[in-house]
């Protein structure tokens, strides 16, 4: 029996040494994914992508903050980026649709800028617009609609004003220290993109709950969370993930998806059409199947960003839930009449559901828990021209 | 290999099976004194006398609590799959098997084993084994060769697929649940050579359909066992190795999809692609050290490595997983009473490379805070009848890193029916 004893002794030794206290999960050294910018991002969330030609820096962030709030960055000196993106409204404007510097109404509702650094695409419906640098050009120089209204006639004058401002001279120099003449529209765009990219929060009650703080959500919000992530309501399919949008891109993303969805807001004449000036990515692709498809926005601070939908046509979260519960919107009269529930291009997840008043209240409680109140008052993101101590 | 059966409620099924068992037991009790062991395939196919046998086995267990705190069992630190499952509070049909074996006089034989088990409140019936084999005596070499083909239970270790009455516990071994999704069964071929001295060499080749494979690559294993039976000692020991490869392996226990937030473990959208290699060693000992007294012990060690990558819809990370599992069981039996203790432990080391590592580790359930999953089972067995075992267990399950003790009362019946 020597063999048996030897075998057991050997196996026992192996068991004791090999199966004790060794469990662990490790990752590549943090510096692999770190950057020179102090991103306020928890360790379980990937960092945003920084464009190679515009890496983040605190100096560019501060330059961008000044420009973002400066009305001089418009053709008639009446409007800045902040005119449509108010910090106290989670960087929206509270209007159905925004209004440009010349008074022209835009076709769409102003989106929140919170965590847009993680957007796979920018704006409501443009699959090709994937960086904030590309996007920032549109409101500054766009001609239809006119937003800030900088054009060939006024661009040199406006740039000269910034170049002559001693504060901006310092800000531009600090942001682009290797450039001899850093005051340029290219750097204005980079600065604004850097500021907007830096508007980051992962500190809502819902975030804290997910990080293990069970007390961060009220019982009602916890019930609402269960509903939100349920197969019956389907919310999470388009508004899931850490940024509550399926159109999310970060430094850890390998396979990029840029989804868009038709939610059944319209079905003009039963043909699936949306209003002519607001047809979603159909405007870009020309593909009939893309009619009425828009990007699923992040739901961060969603309670602060009414009215809702791409056209601002739904006023409250309560109404938004009713809309999704119905599986689309019915417009009975007028030029836009049609049963959106039957829109042939509608997303399959917008199929309608039953919900009680109590459940709706719970769901709203959860949606409210997605708000970080601090980001609406943080001096770091505030207007530096009125703040005495920029952060 | 699953065959369709309408889902039934667990308790209803368990009661039905229990009723059938009782009837069968009463019917067989007077005449089933000749075969107290269940039929297995190759080990029982050595005779060339034409014979058809039918054996049945059944295990039902009542547990006082769920073994897992979640709907889906997820050991932190390892991708799970196959039929790995937790155990639910209440009555459960752990297993029911019917084995039909026919041995032809020219050395050919065939085995069909139909099995059923339940979890998540549903039961399904499977062909556990469907095989044809050929038994070739090699008298000049003092050896016997066996060739088998079909849907087979792997034989690299005797613990890969034990029948209920052979197991030290009512529940699957932790190592096999974690590494093989319960046990490894697949379509394949087996050849093994057993020498009269007690040595057995075997090799098995598989389609690779079953966990930890995904059907994209074949699997293979090889083993060396040594069995020695003396007057009062019975020993069996062996070493083995298993290898397979997958490309898009998912956790097929789930049918859902990503439920969003990274803190919520939901591995349904995670795919693993890469190599899976397992090495194992085991030993069994049964010592009849005095009249009516037996000391039985088992020990097994498995080392499992995964080298590949894991991905979800939008992310990819490299995975280097090094896992070990150990189990030791010791029992003392006097006449019809037996007390046993089993301790099982996993060590799960993962290293994820790439910037997606932390996020995908969270969604894949690969985050382990540094605590080894472990499970302790203390059992009392009463061999009430040579075909019937009553088993009382206290199980301290910390596979989800939280203590979850519960008790289990089970009946294990097995008999030759024909």
PDB file of C-alpha atoms in Angstrom, chain A residues 227-241 244-248 257 259-261 295-297 299 324 347-351 353, chain B residues 255-261 266 268 313:
ATOM      1  CA  UNK A 227     -38.724  47.937 -14.184  1.00  0.00           C
ATOM      2  CA  UNK A 228     -36.206  49.854 -16.240  1.00  0.00           C
ATOM      3  CA  UNK A 229     -34.040  46.772 -16.707  1.00  0.00           C
ATOM      4  CA  UNK A 230     -36.982  44.448 -17.288  1.00  0.00           C
ATOM      5  CA  UNK A 231     -37.876  42.719 -20.493  1.00  0.00           C
ATOM      6  CA  UNK A 232     -41.422  43.964 -20.210  1.00  0.00           C
ATOM      7  CA  UNK A 233     -40.546  47.644 -20.438  1.00  0.00           C
ATOM      8  CA  UNK A 234     -37.440  47.158 -22.610  1.00  0.00           C
ATOM      9  CA  UNK A 235     -35.970  50.561 -21.643  1.00  0.00           C
ATOM     10  CA  UNK A 236     -32.456  49.240 -21.172  1.00  0.00           C
ATOM     11  CA  UNK A 237     -32.112  47.987 -24.710  1.00  0.00           C
ATOM     12  CA  UNK A 238     -31.604  51.515 -25.994  1.00  0.00           C
ATOM     13  CA  UNK A 239     -30.753  53.245 -22.727  1.00  0.00           C
ATOM     14  CA  UNK A 240     -28.560  50.633 -21.043  1.00  0.00           C
ATOM     15  CA  UNK A 241     -24.911  50.575 -20.159  1.00  0.00           C
ATOM     16  CA  UNK A 244     -27.626  54.854 -20.315  1.00  0.00           C
ATOM     17  CA  UNK A 245     -27.398  54.912 -24.086  1.00  0.00           C
ATOM     18  CA  UNK A 246     -26.652  52.172 -26.570  1.00  0.00           C
ATOM     19  CA  UNK A 247     -24.741  54.702 -28.631  1.00  0.00           C
ATOM     20  CA  UNK A 248     -21.675  54.678 -26.430  1.00  0.00           C
ATOM     21  CA  UNK A 257     -21.828  50.463 -32.930  1.00  0.00           C
ATOM     22  CA  UNK A 259     -27.350  52.646 -33.542  1.00  0.00           C
ATOM     23  CA  UNK A 260     -30.345  54.822 -34.317  1.00  0.00           C
ATOM     24  CA  UNK A 261     -33.985  54.145 -33.578  1.00  0.00           C
ATOM     25  CA  UNK A 295     -29.845  58.432 -31.569  1.00  0.00           C
ATOM     26  CA  UNK A 296     -30.883  57.213 -28.121  1.00  0.00           C
ATOM     27  CA  UNK A 297     -29.683  59.987 -25.861  1.00  0.00           C
ATOM     28  CA  UNK A 299     -30.554  59.491 -19.716  1.00  0.00           C
ATOM     29  CA  UNK A 324     -43.608  54.254 -24.803  1.00  0.00           C
ATOM     30  CA  UNK A 347     -37.874  49.847 -33.521  1.00  0.00           C
ATOM     31  CA  UNK A 348     -38.995  46.425 -32.328  1.00  0.00           C
ATOM     32  CA  UNK A 349     -38.327  47.299 -28.717  1.00  0.00           C
ATOM     33  CA  UNK A 350     -40.965  50.043 -28.798  1.00  0.00           C
ATOM     34  CA  UNK A 351     -43.769  47.562 -28.608  1.00  0.00           C
ATOM     35  CA  UNK A 353     -46.368  47.706 -22.252  1.00  0.00           C
TER      36      UNK A 353
ATOM     37  CA  UNK B 255     -31.199  33.424 -22.876  1.00  0.00           C
ATOM     38  CA  UNK B 256     -31.333  37.070 -21.940  1.00  0.00           C
ATOM     39  CA  UNK B 257     -29.111  39.900 -22.954  1.00  0.00           C
ATOM     40  CA  UNK B 258     -27.196  42.759 -21.459  1.00  0.00           C
ATOM     41  CA  UNK B 259     -29.074  44.509 -18.751  1.00  0.00           C
ATOM     42  CA  UNK B 260     -26.967  47.556 -18.845  1.00  0.00           C
ATOM     43  CA  UNK B 261     -25.014  48.702 -15.924  1.00  0.00           C
ATOM     44  CA  UNK B 266     -24.815  39.306 -16.826  1.00  0.00           C
ATOM     45  CA  UNK B 268     -25.051  36.329 -21.602  1.00  0.00           C
ATOM     46  CA  UNK B 313     -20.907  43.574 -28.348  1.00  0.00           C
TER      47      UNK B 313
END
